[in-house]
Coordinates of C-alpha atoms and ligand atoms in Angstrom, one line a residue:
X26 CA -141.8 26.1 119.4
X27 CA -142.3 27.6 122.9
X28 CA -140.7 30.7 124.3
X29 CA -137.1 30.3 125.5
X30 CA -135.9 31.2 129.0
X31 CA -133.3 33.8 129.9
X32 CA -130.7 33.0 132.5
X33 CA -129.3 36.3 134.0
X34 CA -125.9 35.0 135.1
X35 CA -123.2 36.6 137.3
X36 CA -119.8 35.9 135.8
X37 CA -117.9 37.2 138.9
X38 CA -114.9 39.5 138.8
X39 CA -112.8 37.4 136.4
X40 CA -111.4 34.3 137.9
X41 CA -113.5 31.4 136.5
X42 CA -112.9 29.6 139.8
X43 CA -115.2 32.2 141.4
X44 CA -118.2 31.2 139.3
X45 CA -121.1 29.6 141.1
X46 CA -121.7 25.9 140.3
X47 CA -125.0 26.9 138.7
X48 CA -123.3 29.6 136.5
X49 CA -120.5 27.2 135.5
X50 CA -123.1 24.5 134.5
X51 CA -125.2 27.0 132.5
X52 CA -122.2 28.4 130.7
X53 CA -120.9 24.9 129.8
X54 CA -124.3 23.9 128.3
X55 CA -125.0 27.3 126.6
X56 CA -126.3 27.5 123.0
X57 CA -126.6 31.3 123.0
X58 CA -124.6 33.7 125.2
X59 CA -125.1 37.4 125.3
X60 CA -122.2 39.0 127.3
X61 CA -120.8 42.3 128.5
X62 CA -117.4 43.9 128.3
X63 CA -116.5 43.0 131.9
X64 CA -116.8 39.3 131.4
X65 CA -113.3 38.0 131.5
X66 CA -111.6 36.0 128.7
X67 CA -111.0 33.2 131.2
X68 CA -114.7 32.9 131.8
X69 CA -115.6 33.2 128.1
X70 CA -113.2 30.3 127.4
X71 CA -115.7 28.0 129.2
X72 CA -118.4 28.6 126.6
X73 CA -118.6 25.6 124.3
X74 CA -117.4 25.8 120.7
X75 CA -120.4 26.2 118.5
X76 CA -122.4 28.4 120.9
X77 CA -123.6 31.7 119.4
X78 CA -121.8 34.6 121.1
X79 CA -123.3 38.1 121.1
X80 CA -121.1 40.8 122.5
X81 CA -123.1 43.7 123.8
X82 CA -120.2 45.2 125.7
X83 CA -120.4 48.7 127.0
X84 CA -117.6 51.1 128.2
X85 CA -118.0 54.2 130.2
X86 CA -119.3 57.0 127.9
X87 CA -119.3 54.6 125.0
X88 CA -122.3 52.4 124.5
X89 CA -122.1 50.5 121.2
X90 CA -125.4 48.9 121.8
X91 CA -128.1 50.9 123.7
X92 CA -129.8 49.2 126.6
X93 CA -133.2 49.1 124.8
X94 CA -131.6 47.2 122.0
X95 CA -130.0 44.7 124.4
X96 CA -133.5 44.2 125.9
X97 CA -134.9 43.6 122.4
X98 CA -132.1 41.2 121.5
X99 CA -132.8 39.1 124.6
X100 CA -136.6 39.2 123.9
X101 CA -136.3 38.2 120.3
X102 CA -134.0 35.3 121.1
X103 CA -136.4 34.0 123.7
X104 CA -139.4 34.5 121.4
X105 CA -137.5 32.5 118.8
X106 CA -137.5 29.6 121.3
X107 CA -133.8 30.0 122.3
X108 CA -132.7 29.6 125.9
X109 CA -130.2 32.5 126.5
X110 CA -127.3 32.8 129.0
X111 CA -127.1 36.5 129.7
X112 CA -123.7 36.9 131.2
X113 CA -122.7 39.9 133.2
X114 CA -119.5 40.7 135.1
X115 CA -119.7 40.4 138.9
X116 CA -123.3 40.2 140.1
X117 CA -126.0 40.8 137.5
X118 CA -128.0 43.0 139.9
X119 CA -125.2 45.3 141.2
X120 CA -124.5 48.3 138.9
X121 CA -125.3 46.1 135.9
X122 CA -128.8 47.0 134.8
X123 CA -129.8 43.4 135.3
X124 CA -132.9 44.6 137.1
X125 CA -134.1 46.5 134.0
X126 CA -133.5 43.5 131.8
X127 CA -135.3 41.1 134.1
X128 CA -138.3 43.4 134.5
X129 CA -138.5 44.0 130.7
X130 CA -138.4 40.3 129.9
X131 CA -140.9 39.4 132.7
X132 CA -143.3 42.1 131.4
X133 CA -143.1 40.5 128.0
X134 CA -143.9 37.1 129.5
X135 CA -140.4 35.6 129.3
X136 CA -139.3 33.4 132.1
X137 CA -136.1 34.7 133.8
X138 CA -133.8 33.0 136.3
X139 CA -131.2 35.1 138.1
X140 CA -127.9 33.5 139.1
X141 CA -126.0 35.8 141.5
X142 CA -122.3 36.3 141.0
X143 CA -119.4 37.5 143.2
X144 CA -119.3 41.2 142.9
X145 CA -116.1 43.1 142.2
X146 CA -115.9 44.5 145.8
X147 CA -115.9 41.0 147.2
X148 CA -113.5 39.6 144.7
X149 CA -111.1 42.6 145.1
X150 CA -111.3 42.6 148.9
X151 CA -110.7 38.8 149.1
X152 CA -107.7 39.0 146.8
X153 CA -105.9 41.2 149.3
X154 CA -107.4 39.6 152.4
X155 CA -109.3 42.8 153.3
X156 CA -112.3 42.0 155.5
X157 CA -115.1 44.3 154.2
X158 CA -116.5 44.4 157.7
X159 CA -114.5 43.9 160.9
X160 CA -116.1 43.5 164.3
X161 CA -115.6 46.7 166.4
X162 CA -114.4 48.6 163.4
X163 CA -117.2 48.7 160.7
X164 CA -120.8 49.4 161.2
X165 CA -121.8 49.5 157.6
X166 CA -120.7 48.6 154.1
X167 CA -121.7 50.7 151.1
X168 CA -121.5 49.9 147.4
X169 CA -121.3 53.3 145.6
X170 CA -121.2 54.2 141.9
X171 CA -118.4 56.7 141.0
X172 CA -120.0 57.4 137.7
X173 CA -121.3 60.9 137.8
X174 CA -122.6 63.1 135.0
X175 CA -121.9 66.5 136.6
X176 CA -120.7 68.3 139.7
X177 CA -124.4 68.6 140.7
X178 CA -124.6 64.8 140.6
X179 CA -121.6 64.5 142.8
X180 CA -122.9 67.2 145.2
X181 CA -126.2 65.2 145.6
X182 CA -124.4 62.4 147.5
X183 CA -125.0 62.3 151.2
X184 CA -121.3 63.2 152.0
X185 CA -121.7 63.5 155.8
X186 CA -123.1 60.0 155.9
X187 CA -120.4 58.6 153.6
X188 CA -117.7 60.3 155.7
X189 CA -118.8 58.2 158.7
X190 CA -115.5 56.7 160.0
X191 CA -117.2 53.4 160.8
X192 CA -118.2 52.7 157.2
X193 CA -116.4 50.8 154.5
X194 CA -117.0 52.4 151.0
X195 CA -116.6 50.3 147.9
X196 CA -116.6 52.6 144.8
X197 CA -117.5 51.1 141.4
X198 CA -116.8 52.9 138.2
X199 CA -114.8 55.5 140.0
X200 CA -111.5 55.7 138.1
X201 CA -112.3 59.0 136.5
X202 CA -113.9 60.7 139.5
X203 CA -111.9 59.3 142.5
X204 CA -110.0 62.5 143.1
X205 CA -113.2 64.4 143.5
X206 CA -114.7 61.7 145.7
X207 CA -111.6 61.7 148.0
X208 CA -111.9 65.5 148.2
X209 CA -115.6 65.5 149.0
X210 CA -115.0 62.8 151.7
X211 CA -112.3 64.8 153.4
X212 CA -114.3 68.0 153.2
X213 CA -117.2 66.2 154.9
X214 CA -114.9 65.1 157.7
X215 CA -113.4 61.7 156.7
X216 CA -109.9 61.6 158.0
X217 CA -107.1 62.2 155.4
X218 CA -105.3 59.3 156.9
X219 CA -108.1 56.8 156.1
X220 CA -106.6 53.8 154.3
X221 CA -107.6 53.0 150.8
X222 CA -107.0 50.1 148.5
X223 CA -107.3 50.4 144.7
X224 CA -107.5 47.1 142.9
X225 CA -107.4 46.9 139.1
X226 CA -108.3 43.7 137.2
X227 CA -109.2 42.0 140.4
X228 CA -108.9 38.2 140.4
X229 CA -107.5 38.3 136.8
X230 CA -104.0 37.4 135.7
X231 CA -103.2 41.2 135.3
X232 CA -104.4 42.2 138.8
X233 CA -102.5 45.2 140.2
X234 CA -103.2 47.0 143.4
X235 CA -102.0 49.8 145.6
X236 CA -102.7 50.9 149.1
X237 CA -102.5 54.5 150.2
X238 CA -104.5 57.0 152.2
X239 CA -107.4 59.2 151.2
X240 CA -105.2 62.4 151.0
X241 CA -102.7 60.7 148.7
X242 CA -105.1 58.7 146.7
X243 CA -105.4 61.1 143.7
X244 CA -101.7 61.5 143.2
X245 CA -100.9 57.9 143.8
X246 CA -103.5 56.8 141.3
X247 CA -102.1 59.3 138.8
X248 CA -98.6 57.8 139.2
X249 CA -99.7 54.2 139.4
X250 CA -100.9 53.6 135.8
X251 CA -103.7 51.4 137.2
X252 CA -106.3 51.1 134.5
X253 CA -110.0 50.2 134.6
X254 CA -111.7 48.2 135.8
X255 CA -110.7 49.5 139.3
X256 CA -112.4 48.9 142.6
X257 CA -111.7 51.3 145.5
X258 CA -112.1 50.2 149.0
X259 CA -112.0 53.0 151.6
X260 CA -112.0 52.5 155.3
X261 CA -110.2 51.3 158.3
X262 CA -110.7 47.7 157.2
X263 CA -107.9 48.1 154.7
X264 CA -105.5 48.1 157.7
X265 CA -106.5 44.5 158.2
X266 CA -105.4 43.3 154.8
X267 CA -104.0 39.8 155.3
X268 CA -102.3 39.6 151.9
X269 CA -99.7 42.2 150.8
X270 CA -100.7 44.2 147.7
X271 CA -98.5 44.1 144.6
X272 CA -97.5 47.8 145.1
X273 CA -96.8 48.3 148.7
X274 CA -97.0 52.0 149.7
X275 CA -95.5 52.9 153.0
X276 CA -98.0 55.7 153.8
X277 CA -100.2 53.4 155.9
X278 CA -99.5 53.2 159.6
X279 CA -99.2 49.9 161.4
X280 CA -102.3 47.8 161.4
X281 CA -104.8 48.6 164.1
X282 CA -105.0 45.7 166.6
X283 CA -108.6 44.8 167.3
X284 CA -109.5 44.2 170.9
X285 CA -110.3 40.5 171.4
X286 CA -113.6 39.8 173.2
Ligands
SAM7 C1 -120.8 48.5 135.5 S1 -120.0 48.1 137.0 C2 -120.3 46.4 137.0 C3 -120.3 45.8 138.4 C4 -120.5 44.3 138.4 N1 -121.9 44.0 138.1 C5 -120.1 43.7 139.8 O1 -121.0 43.2 140.5 O2 -119.0 43.7 140.1 C6 -118.3 48.1 136.5 C7 -117.3 48.4 137.6 O3 -117.2 47.3 138.5 C8 -115.8 47.3 139.0 N2 -115.2 46.0 138.5 C9 -115.8 45.0 137.8 N3 -114.9 44.0 137.6 C10 -113.8 44.4 138.2 C11 -112.5 43.7 138.4 N4 -112.2 42.5 137.9 N5 -111.6 44.4 139.1 C12 -111.8 45.6 139.6 N6 -113.0 46.3 139.5 C13 -113.9 45.6 138.8 C14 -115.1 48.5 138.4 O4 -115.2 49.5 139.4 C15 -115.9 48.8 137.2 O5 -115.8 50.1 136.8

């Protein structure tokens, strides 16, 4: 029996309608699926009955299966001749350690195919109609991890650059650190009135969101009860939200009107 192939598949933010056609077809034909905590129940429901399901889900600060064991699991399945659908929330190469898994397998001689997914920033933004970039408003778009081990870790970010008023910041894994991030951004010069959207469970049946400002973000998050996974979108683009969030806060001023060219 030959070596199997590993398909590193992006499951998107939750709504199965946001799967790529390739991802949907691979899931529908899967015999072995190794999946993460962030893959939604709605996507898992598309796995055929009879497929082997291996949950290697990880939560912040709680890693039931270490990464090296996940790598070994994928390798052993492939060496046993099994084709494996390795399913990860969002995009498999954005804050998902997919690059490590792909490199490990490739070094071991296992064929890997990567199927991109819609990342949480895109899914969350689209759900509220927030354009992540807006002509004349945004010059850059950053995907940032909010997961920091220490104050030194937080201090090592390039805060003056992140405080650039022309940038949109999308913060992943930031639920525990967002108050410190907001403080650092304001200390580095980002305006306290900068609009922010926080979107929990984006594109899932339980989606909840709030819009606020940088200076009120910490207290509004504390009162909101929003629970992980949460995506934070910080920047003037939030003014352009085309769809009203579930929790409408009135701290945000009237939308900026972009000059037509
Ligand atoms: C380990 S990262 C995985 C990111 C994923 N690979 C992606 O491309 O979206 C986990 C973080 O992604 C964000 N996230 C993932 N799915 C989400 C969702 N449905 N709603 C809001 N945030 C989500 C949260 O910030 C969460 O803490």
